[in-house]
PDB file of C-alpha atoms in Angstrom:
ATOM      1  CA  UNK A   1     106.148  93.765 117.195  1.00 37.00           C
ATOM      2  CA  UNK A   2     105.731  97.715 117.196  1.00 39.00           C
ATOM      3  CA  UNK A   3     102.297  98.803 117.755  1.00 41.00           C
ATOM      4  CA  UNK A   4     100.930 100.728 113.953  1.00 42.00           C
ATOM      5  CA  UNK A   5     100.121 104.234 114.587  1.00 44.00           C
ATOM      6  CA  UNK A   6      96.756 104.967 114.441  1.00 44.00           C
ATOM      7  CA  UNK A   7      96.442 106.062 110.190  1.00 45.00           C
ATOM      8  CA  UNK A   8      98.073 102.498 109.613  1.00 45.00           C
ATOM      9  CA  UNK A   9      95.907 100.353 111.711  1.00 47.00           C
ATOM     10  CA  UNK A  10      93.793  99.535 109.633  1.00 50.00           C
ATOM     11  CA  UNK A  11      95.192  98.834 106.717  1.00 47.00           C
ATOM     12  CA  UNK A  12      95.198  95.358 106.263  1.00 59.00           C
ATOM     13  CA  UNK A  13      91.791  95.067 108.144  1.00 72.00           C
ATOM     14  CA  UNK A  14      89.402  96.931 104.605  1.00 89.00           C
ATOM     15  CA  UNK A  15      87.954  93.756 103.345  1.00 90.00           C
ATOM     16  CA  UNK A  16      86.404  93.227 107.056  1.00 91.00           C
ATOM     17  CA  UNK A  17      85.729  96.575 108.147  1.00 91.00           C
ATOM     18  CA  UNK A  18      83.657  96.883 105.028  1.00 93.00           C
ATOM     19  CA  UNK A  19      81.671  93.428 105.566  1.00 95.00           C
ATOM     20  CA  UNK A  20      81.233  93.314 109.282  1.00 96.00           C
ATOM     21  CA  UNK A  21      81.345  96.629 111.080  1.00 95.00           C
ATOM     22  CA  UNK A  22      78.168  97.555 112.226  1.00 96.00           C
ATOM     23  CA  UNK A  23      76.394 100.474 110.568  1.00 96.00           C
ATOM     24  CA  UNK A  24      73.913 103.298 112.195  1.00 97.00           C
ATOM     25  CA  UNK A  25      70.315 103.204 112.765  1.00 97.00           C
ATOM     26  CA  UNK A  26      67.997 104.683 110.529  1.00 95.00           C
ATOM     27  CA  UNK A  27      66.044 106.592 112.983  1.00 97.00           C
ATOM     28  CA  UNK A  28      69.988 108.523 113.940  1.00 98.00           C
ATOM     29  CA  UNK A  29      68.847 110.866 110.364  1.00 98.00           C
ATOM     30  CA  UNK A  30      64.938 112.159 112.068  1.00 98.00           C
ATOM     31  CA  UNK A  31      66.469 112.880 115.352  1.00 98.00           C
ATOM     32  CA  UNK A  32      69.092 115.220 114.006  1.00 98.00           C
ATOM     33  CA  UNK A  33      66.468 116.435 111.517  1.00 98.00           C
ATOM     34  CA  UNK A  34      64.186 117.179 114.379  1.00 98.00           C
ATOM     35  CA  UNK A  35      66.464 118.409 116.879  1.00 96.00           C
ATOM     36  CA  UNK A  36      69.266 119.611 114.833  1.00 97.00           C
ATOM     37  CA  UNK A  37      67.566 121.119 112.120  1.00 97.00           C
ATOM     38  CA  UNK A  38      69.656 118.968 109.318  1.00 98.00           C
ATOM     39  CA  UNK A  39      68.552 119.116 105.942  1.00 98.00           C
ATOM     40  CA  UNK A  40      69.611 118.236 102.266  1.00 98.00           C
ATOM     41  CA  UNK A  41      70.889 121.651 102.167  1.00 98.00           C
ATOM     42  CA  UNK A  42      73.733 121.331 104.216  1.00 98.00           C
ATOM     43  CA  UNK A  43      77.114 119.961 103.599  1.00 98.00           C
ATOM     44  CA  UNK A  44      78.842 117.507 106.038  1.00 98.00           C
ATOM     45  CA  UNK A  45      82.231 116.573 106.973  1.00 98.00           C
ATOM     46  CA  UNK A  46      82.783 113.181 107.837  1.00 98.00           C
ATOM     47  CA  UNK A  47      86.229 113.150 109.186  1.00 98.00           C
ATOM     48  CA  UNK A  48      88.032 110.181 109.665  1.00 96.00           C
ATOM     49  CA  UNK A  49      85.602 108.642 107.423  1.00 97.00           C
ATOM     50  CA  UNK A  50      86.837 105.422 106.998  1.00 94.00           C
ATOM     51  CA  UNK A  51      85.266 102.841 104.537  1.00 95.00           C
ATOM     52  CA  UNK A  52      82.368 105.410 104.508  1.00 96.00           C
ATOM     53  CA  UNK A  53      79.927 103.703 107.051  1.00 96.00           C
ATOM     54  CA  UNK A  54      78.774 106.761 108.481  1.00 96.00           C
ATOM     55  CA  UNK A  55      79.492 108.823 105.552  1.00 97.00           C
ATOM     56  CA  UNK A  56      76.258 106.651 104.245  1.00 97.00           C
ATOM     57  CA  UNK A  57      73.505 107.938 106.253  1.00 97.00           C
ATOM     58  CA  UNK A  58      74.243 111.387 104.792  1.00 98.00           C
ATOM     59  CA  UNK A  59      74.430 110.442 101.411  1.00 98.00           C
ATOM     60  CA  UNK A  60      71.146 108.792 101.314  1.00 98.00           C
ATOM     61  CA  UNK A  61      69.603 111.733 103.189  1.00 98.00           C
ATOM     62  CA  UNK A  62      70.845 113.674 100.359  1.00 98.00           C
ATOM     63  CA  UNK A  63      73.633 115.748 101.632  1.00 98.00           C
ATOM     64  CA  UNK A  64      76.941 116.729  99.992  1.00 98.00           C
ATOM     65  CA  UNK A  65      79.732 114.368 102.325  1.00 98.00           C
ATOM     66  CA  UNK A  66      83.149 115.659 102.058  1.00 98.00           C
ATOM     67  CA  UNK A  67      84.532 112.459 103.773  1.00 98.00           C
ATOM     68  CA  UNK A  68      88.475 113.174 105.075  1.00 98.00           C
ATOM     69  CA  UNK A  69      90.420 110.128 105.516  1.00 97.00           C
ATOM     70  CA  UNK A  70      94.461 109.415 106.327  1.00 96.00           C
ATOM     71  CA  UNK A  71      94.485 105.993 105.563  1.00 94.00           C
ATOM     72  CA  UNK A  72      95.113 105.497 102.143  1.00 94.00           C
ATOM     73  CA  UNK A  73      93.287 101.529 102.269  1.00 94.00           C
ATOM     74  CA  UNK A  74      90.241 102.677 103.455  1.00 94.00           C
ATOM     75  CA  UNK A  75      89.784 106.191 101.380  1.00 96.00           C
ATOM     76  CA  UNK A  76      90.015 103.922  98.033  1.00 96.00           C
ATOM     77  CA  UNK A  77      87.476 101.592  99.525  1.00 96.00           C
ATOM     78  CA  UNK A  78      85.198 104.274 100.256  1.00 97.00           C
ATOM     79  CA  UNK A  79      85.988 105.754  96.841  1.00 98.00           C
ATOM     80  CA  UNK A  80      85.026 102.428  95.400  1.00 97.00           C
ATOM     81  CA  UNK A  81      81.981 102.084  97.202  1.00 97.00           C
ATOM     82  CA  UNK A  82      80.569 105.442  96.223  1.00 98.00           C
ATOM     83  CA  UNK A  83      81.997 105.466  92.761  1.00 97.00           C
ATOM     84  CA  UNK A  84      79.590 107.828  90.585  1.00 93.00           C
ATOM     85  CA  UNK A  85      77.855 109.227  93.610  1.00 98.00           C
ATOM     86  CA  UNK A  86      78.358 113.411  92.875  1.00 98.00           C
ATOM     87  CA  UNK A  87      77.886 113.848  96.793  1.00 98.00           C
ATOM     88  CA  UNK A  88      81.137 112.017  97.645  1.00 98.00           C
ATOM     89  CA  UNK A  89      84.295 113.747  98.013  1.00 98.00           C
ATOM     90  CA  UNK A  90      86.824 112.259  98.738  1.00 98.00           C
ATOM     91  CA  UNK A  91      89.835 114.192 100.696  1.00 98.00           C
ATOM     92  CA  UNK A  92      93.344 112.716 102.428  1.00 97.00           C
ATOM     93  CA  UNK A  93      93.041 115.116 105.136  1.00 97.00           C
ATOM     94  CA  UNK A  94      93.414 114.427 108.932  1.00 97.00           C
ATOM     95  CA  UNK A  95      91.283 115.775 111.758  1.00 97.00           C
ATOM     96  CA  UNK A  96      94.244 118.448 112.485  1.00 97.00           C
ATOM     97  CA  UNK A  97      94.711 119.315 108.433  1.00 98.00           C
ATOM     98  CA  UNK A  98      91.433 118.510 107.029  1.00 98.00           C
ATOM     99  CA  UNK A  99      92.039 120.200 103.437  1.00 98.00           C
ATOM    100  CA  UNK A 100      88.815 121.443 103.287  1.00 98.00           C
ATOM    101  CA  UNK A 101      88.312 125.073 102.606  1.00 98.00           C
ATOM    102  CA  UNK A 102      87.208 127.816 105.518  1.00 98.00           C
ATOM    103  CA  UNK A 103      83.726 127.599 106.932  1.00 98.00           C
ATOM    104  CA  UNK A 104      82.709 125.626 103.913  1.00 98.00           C
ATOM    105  CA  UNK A 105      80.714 122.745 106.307  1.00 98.00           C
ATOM    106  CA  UNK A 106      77.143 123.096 108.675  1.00 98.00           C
ATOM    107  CA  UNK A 107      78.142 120.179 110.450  1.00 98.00           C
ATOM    108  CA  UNK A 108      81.258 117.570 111.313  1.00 98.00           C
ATOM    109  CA  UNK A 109      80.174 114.281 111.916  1.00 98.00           C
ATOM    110  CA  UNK A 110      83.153 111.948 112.809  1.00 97.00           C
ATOM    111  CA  UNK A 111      82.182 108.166 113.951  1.00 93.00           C
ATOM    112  CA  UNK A 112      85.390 106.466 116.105  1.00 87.00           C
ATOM    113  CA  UNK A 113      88.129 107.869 114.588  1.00 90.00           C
ATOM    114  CA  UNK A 114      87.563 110.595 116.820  1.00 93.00           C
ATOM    115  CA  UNK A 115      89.628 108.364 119.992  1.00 86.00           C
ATOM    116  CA  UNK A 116      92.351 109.048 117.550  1.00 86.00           C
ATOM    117  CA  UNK A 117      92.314 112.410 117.111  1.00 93.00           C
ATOM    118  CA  UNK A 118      94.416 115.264 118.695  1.00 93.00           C
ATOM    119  CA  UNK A 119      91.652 117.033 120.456  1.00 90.00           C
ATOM    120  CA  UNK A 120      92.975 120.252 121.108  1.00 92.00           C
ATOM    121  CA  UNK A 121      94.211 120.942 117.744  1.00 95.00           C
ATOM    122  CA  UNK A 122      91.582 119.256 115.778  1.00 96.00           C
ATOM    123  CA  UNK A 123      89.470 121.330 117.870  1.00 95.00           C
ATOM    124  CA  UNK A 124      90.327 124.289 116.260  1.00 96.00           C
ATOM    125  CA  UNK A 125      90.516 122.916 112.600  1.00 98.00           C
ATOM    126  CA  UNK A 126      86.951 121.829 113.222  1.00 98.00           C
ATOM    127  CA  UNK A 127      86.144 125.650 113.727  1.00 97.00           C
ATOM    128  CA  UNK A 128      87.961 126.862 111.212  1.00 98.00           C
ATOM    129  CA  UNK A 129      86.017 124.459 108.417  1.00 98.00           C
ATOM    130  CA  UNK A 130      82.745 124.981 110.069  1.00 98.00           C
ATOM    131  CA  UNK A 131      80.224 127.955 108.892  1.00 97.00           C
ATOM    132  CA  UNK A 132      79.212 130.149 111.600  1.00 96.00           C
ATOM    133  CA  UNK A 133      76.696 128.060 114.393  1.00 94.00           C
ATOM    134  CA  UNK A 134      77.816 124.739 112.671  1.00 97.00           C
ATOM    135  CA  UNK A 135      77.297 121.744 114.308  1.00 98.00           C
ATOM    136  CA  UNK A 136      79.499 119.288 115.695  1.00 98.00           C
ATOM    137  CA  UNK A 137      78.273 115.544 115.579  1.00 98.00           C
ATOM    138  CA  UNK A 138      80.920 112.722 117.291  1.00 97.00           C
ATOM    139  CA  UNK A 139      79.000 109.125 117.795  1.00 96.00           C
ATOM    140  CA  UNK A 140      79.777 105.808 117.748  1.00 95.00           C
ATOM    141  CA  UNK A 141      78.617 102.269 118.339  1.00 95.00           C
ATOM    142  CA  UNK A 142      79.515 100.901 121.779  1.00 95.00           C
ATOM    143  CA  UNK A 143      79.954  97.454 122.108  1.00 96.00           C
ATOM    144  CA  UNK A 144      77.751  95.862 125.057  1.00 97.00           C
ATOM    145  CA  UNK A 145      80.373  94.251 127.429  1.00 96.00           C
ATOM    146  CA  UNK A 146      78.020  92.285 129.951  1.00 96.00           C
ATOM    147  CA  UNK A 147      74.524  91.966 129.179  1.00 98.00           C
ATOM    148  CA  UNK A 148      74.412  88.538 127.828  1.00 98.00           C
ATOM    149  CA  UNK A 149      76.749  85.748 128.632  1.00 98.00           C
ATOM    150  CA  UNK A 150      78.247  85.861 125.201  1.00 98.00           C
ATOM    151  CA  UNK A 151      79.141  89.217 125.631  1.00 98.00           C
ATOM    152  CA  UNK A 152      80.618  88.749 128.347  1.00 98.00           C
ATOM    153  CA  UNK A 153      82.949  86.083 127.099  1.00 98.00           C
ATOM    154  CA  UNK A 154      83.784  88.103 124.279  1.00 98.00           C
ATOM    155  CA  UNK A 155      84.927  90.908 126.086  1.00 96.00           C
ATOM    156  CA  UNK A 156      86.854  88.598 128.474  1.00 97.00           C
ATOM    157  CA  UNK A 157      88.835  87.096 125.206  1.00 97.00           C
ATOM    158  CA  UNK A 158      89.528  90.418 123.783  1.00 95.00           C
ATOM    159  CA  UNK A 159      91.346  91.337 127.412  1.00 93.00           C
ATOM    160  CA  UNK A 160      92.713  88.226 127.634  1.00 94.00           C
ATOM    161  CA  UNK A 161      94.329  88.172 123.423  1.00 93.00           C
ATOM    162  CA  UNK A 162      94.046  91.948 122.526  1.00 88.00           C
ATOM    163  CA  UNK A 163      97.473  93.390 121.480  1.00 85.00           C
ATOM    164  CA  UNK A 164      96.561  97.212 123.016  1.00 81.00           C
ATOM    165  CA  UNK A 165      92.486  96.894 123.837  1.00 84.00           C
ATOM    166  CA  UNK A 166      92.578  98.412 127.547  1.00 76.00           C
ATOM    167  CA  UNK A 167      94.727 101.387 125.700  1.00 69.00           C
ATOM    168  CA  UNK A 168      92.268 102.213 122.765  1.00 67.00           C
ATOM    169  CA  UNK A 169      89.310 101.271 123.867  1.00 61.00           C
ATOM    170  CA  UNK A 170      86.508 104.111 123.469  1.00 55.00           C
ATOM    171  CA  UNK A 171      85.041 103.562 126.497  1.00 56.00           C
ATOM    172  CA  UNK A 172      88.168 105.322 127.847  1.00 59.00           C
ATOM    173  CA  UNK A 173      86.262 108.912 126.600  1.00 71.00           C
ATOM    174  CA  UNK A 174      84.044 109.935 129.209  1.00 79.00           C
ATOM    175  CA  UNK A 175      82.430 113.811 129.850  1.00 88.00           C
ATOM    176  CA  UNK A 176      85.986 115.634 130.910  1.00 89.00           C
ATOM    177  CA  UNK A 177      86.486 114.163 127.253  1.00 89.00           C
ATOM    178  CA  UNK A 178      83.745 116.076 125.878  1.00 93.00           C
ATOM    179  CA  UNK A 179      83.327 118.786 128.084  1.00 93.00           C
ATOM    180  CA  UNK A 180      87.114 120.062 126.753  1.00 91.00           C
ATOM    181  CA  UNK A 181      86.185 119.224 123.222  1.00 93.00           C
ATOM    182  CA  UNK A 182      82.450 120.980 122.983  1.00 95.00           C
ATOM    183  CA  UNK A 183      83.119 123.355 126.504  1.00 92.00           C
ATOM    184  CA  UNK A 184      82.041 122.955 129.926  1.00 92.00           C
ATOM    185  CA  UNK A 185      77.950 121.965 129.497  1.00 89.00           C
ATOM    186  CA  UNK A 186      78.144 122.728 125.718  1.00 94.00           C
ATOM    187  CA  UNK A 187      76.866 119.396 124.325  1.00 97.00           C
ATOM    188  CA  UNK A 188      73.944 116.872 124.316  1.00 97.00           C
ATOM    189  CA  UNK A 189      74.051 113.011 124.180  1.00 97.00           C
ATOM    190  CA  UNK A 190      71.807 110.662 123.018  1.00 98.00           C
ATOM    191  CA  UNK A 191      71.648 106.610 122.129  1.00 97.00           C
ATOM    192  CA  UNK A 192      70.167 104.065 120.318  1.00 98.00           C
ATOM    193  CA  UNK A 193      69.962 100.142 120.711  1.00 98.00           C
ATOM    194  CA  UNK A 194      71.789  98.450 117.386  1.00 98.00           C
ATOM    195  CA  UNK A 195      72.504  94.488 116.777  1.00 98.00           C
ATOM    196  CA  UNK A 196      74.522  92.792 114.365  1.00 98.00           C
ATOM    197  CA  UNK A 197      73.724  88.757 114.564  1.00 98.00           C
ATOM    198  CA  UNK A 198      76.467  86.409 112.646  1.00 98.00           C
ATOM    199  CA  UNK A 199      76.816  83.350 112.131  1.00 98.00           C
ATOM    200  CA  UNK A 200      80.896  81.715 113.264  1.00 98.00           C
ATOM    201  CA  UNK A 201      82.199  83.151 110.030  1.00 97.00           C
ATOM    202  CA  UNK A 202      81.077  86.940 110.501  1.00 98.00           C
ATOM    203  CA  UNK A 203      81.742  86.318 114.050  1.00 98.00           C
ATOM    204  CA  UNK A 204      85.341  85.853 112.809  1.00 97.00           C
ATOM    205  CA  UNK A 205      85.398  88.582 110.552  1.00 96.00           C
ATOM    206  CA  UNK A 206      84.022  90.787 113.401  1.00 96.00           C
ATOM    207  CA  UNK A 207      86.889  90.542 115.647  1.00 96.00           C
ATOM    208  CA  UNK A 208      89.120  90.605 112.406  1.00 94.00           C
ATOM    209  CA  UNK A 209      88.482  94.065 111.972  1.00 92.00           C
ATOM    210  CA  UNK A 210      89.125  95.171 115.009  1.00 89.00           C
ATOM    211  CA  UNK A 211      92.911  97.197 115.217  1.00 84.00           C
ATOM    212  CA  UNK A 212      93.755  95.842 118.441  1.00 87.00           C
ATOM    213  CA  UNK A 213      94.157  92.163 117.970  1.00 89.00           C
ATOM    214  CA  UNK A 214      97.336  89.851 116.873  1.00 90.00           C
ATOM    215  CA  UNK A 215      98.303  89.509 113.198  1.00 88.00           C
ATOM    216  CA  UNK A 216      98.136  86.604 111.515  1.00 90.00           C
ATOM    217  CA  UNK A 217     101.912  86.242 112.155  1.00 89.00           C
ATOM    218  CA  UNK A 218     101.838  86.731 115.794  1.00 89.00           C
ATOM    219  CA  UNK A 219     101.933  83.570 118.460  1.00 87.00           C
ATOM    220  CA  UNK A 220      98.258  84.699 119.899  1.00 91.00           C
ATOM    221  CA  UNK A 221      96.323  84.456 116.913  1.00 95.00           C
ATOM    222  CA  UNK A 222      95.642  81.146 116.390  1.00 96.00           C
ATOM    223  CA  UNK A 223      94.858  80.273 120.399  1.00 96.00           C
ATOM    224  CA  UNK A 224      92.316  83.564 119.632  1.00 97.00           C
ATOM    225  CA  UNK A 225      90.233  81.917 116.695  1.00 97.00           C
ATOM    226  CA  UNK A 226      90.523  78.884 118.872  1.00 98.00           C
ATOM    227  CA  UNK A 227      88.941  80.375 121.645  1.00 98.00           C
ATOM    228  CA  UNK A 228      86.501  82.130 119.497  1.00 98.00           C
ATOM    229  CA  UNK A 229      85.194  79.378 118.324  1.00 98.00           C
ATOM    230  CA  UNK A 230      84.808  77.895 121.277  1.00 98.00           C
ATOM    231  CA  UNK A 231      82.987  80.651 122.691  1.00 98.00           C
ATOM    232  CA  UNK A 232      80.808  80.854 119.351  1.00 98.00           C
ATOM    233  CA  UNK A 233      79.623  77.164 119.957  1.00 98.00           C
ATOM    234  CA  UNK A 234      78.476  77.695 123.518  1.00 98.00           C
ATOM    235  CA  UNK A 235      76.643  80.560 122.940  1.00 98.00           C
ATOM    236  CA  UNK A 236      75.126  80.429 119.817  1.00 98.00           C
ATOM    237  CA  UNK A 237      71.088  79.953 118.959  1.00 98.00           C
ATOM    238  CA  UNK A 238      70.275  78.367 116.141  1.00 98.00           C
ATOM    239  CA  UNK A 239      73.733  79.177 114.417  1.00 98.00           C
ATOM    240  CA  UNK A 240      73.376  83.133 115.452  1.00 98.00           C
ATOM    241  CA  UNK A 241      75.004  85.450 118.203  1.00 98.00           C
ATOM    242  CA  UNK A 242      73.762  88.429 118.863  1.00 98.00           C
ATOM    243  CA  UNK A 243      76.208  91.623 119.218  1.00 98.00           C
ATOM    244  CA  UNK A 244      74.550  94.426 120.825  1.00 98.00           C
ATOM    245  CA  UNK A 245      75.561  97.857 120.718  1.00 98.00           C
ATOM    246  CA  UNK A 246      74.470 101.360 121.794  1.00 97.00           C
ATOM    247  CA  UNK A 247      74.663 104.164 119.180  1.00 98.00           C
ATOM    248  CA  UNK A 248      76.113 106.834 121.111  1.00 96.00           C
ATOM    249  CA  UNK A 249      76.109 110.450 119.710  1.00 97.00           C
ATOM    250  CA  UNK A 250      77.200 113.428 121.378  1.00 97.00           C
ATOM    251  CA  UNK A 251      76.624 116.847 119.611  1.00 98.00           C
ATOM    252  CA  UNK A 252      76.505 120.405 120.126  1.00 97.00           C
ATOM    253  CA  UNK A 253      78.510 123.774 119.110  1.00 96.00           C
ATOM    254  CA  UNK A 254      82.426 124.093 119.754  1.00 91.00           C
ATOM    255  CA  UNK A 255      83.242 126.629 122.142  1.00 79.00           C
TER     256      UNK A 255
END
């Protein structure tokens, strides 16, 4: 089976994404307040914005979101989810064609759509959008591979059953990654602990919503659940696993 390009990988995976992707810590809106400066005033674009789970720490905070997304499945969710909001806008742009007007943003935020992106030429989209000085915001929650057992046997089954996972996986991005995006020295990182705990059901819908596993059609699938399960019942405290993450954000001002 041909592997989806990245703007249809998702498309069948909405119902999960929305349900059990993790979302961002609370305290991620004070830090950029206090270091960053961010306030209601300015307008943010969210690009590659998904169901909307990071367009919704800006939209509580108050801000205007103009949230770009390609895939057409998970722009309507988002749409649904913040029907009526006057905030939201809703664009079906791409990180290298955003649609939105010149220097009309203060700051990009973009979650992990970025490992999609074409960074050279998205690059220079970004600064075209952005007002003079804006602010560049890329971060992301990163899956803990090997703190805890379970983790570790987690990771182990999404080597062992993932259809592309060593070929997307984030961790691939390291500081040549961002030095070329924000310049040589031009950015700052910072990280926060985050946990999701589920039960063998959310567990399931978890690694559902991931882009790199079988379809339901595919020979590996079943074994997968199988093995999930299995894993699930080791592991588990009282009827829990916990899925740890670090919040990763990286910001600063394109070169």
């Amino acid at each position: 089976m041909a592997i989806k390009t990245s703007t249809q990988r998702f498309s069948d995976k909405v119902d999960h994404y929305i349900k059990y992707r993790p979302h961002y810590p609370a305290e991620i809106i004070p830090f950029l307040c206090r270091m960053l400066g961010l306030c209601k005033e300015w307008a943010i674009a969210d690009i590659g914005s998904g169901t909307g789970i990071s367009c919704e720490l800006f939209l509580q905070h108050g801000n205007v979101v103009y949230a770009v997304e390609p895939n057409r499945e998970m722009r309507e969710a988002a749409e649904r989810i913040f029907s009526g909001n006057p905030l939201f806008r809703s664009l079906p742009g791409t990180a290298e064609a955003t649609g939105i007007e010149d220097g009309a943003v203060d700051m990009i935020v973009s979650g992990q759509a970025f490992h999609w992106f074409d960074v050279e030429k998205s690059k220079k989209e970004f600064a075209r959008i952005l007002k003079p000085g804006g602010l560049v915001l890329l971060m992301w929650n990163d899956r803990r591979t090997d703190t805890t057992a379970f983790l570790k046997a987690y990771e182990k089954l999404l080597l062992d059953h993932g259809t592309d996972y060593r070929e997307v996986n984030h961790k691939n991005f390291d500081d040549k990654v961002m030095d070329l995006f924000f310049g040589m020295g031009n950015w700052k990182q910072k990280s926060f602990p985050n946990y999701q705990y589920f039960d063998l059901e959310g567990l399931t819908g978890r690694l559902l919503s991931s882009s790199y596993i079988p379809d339901k059609d595919q020979p590996g699938y079943q074994p997968m659940l199988d093995e999930l399960k299995a894993i699930f019942e080791k592991y588990h405290v009282a009827g829990k696993v916990a899925v740890e993450y670090d919040t990763r954000l990286y910001y600063g001002v394109i070169s």
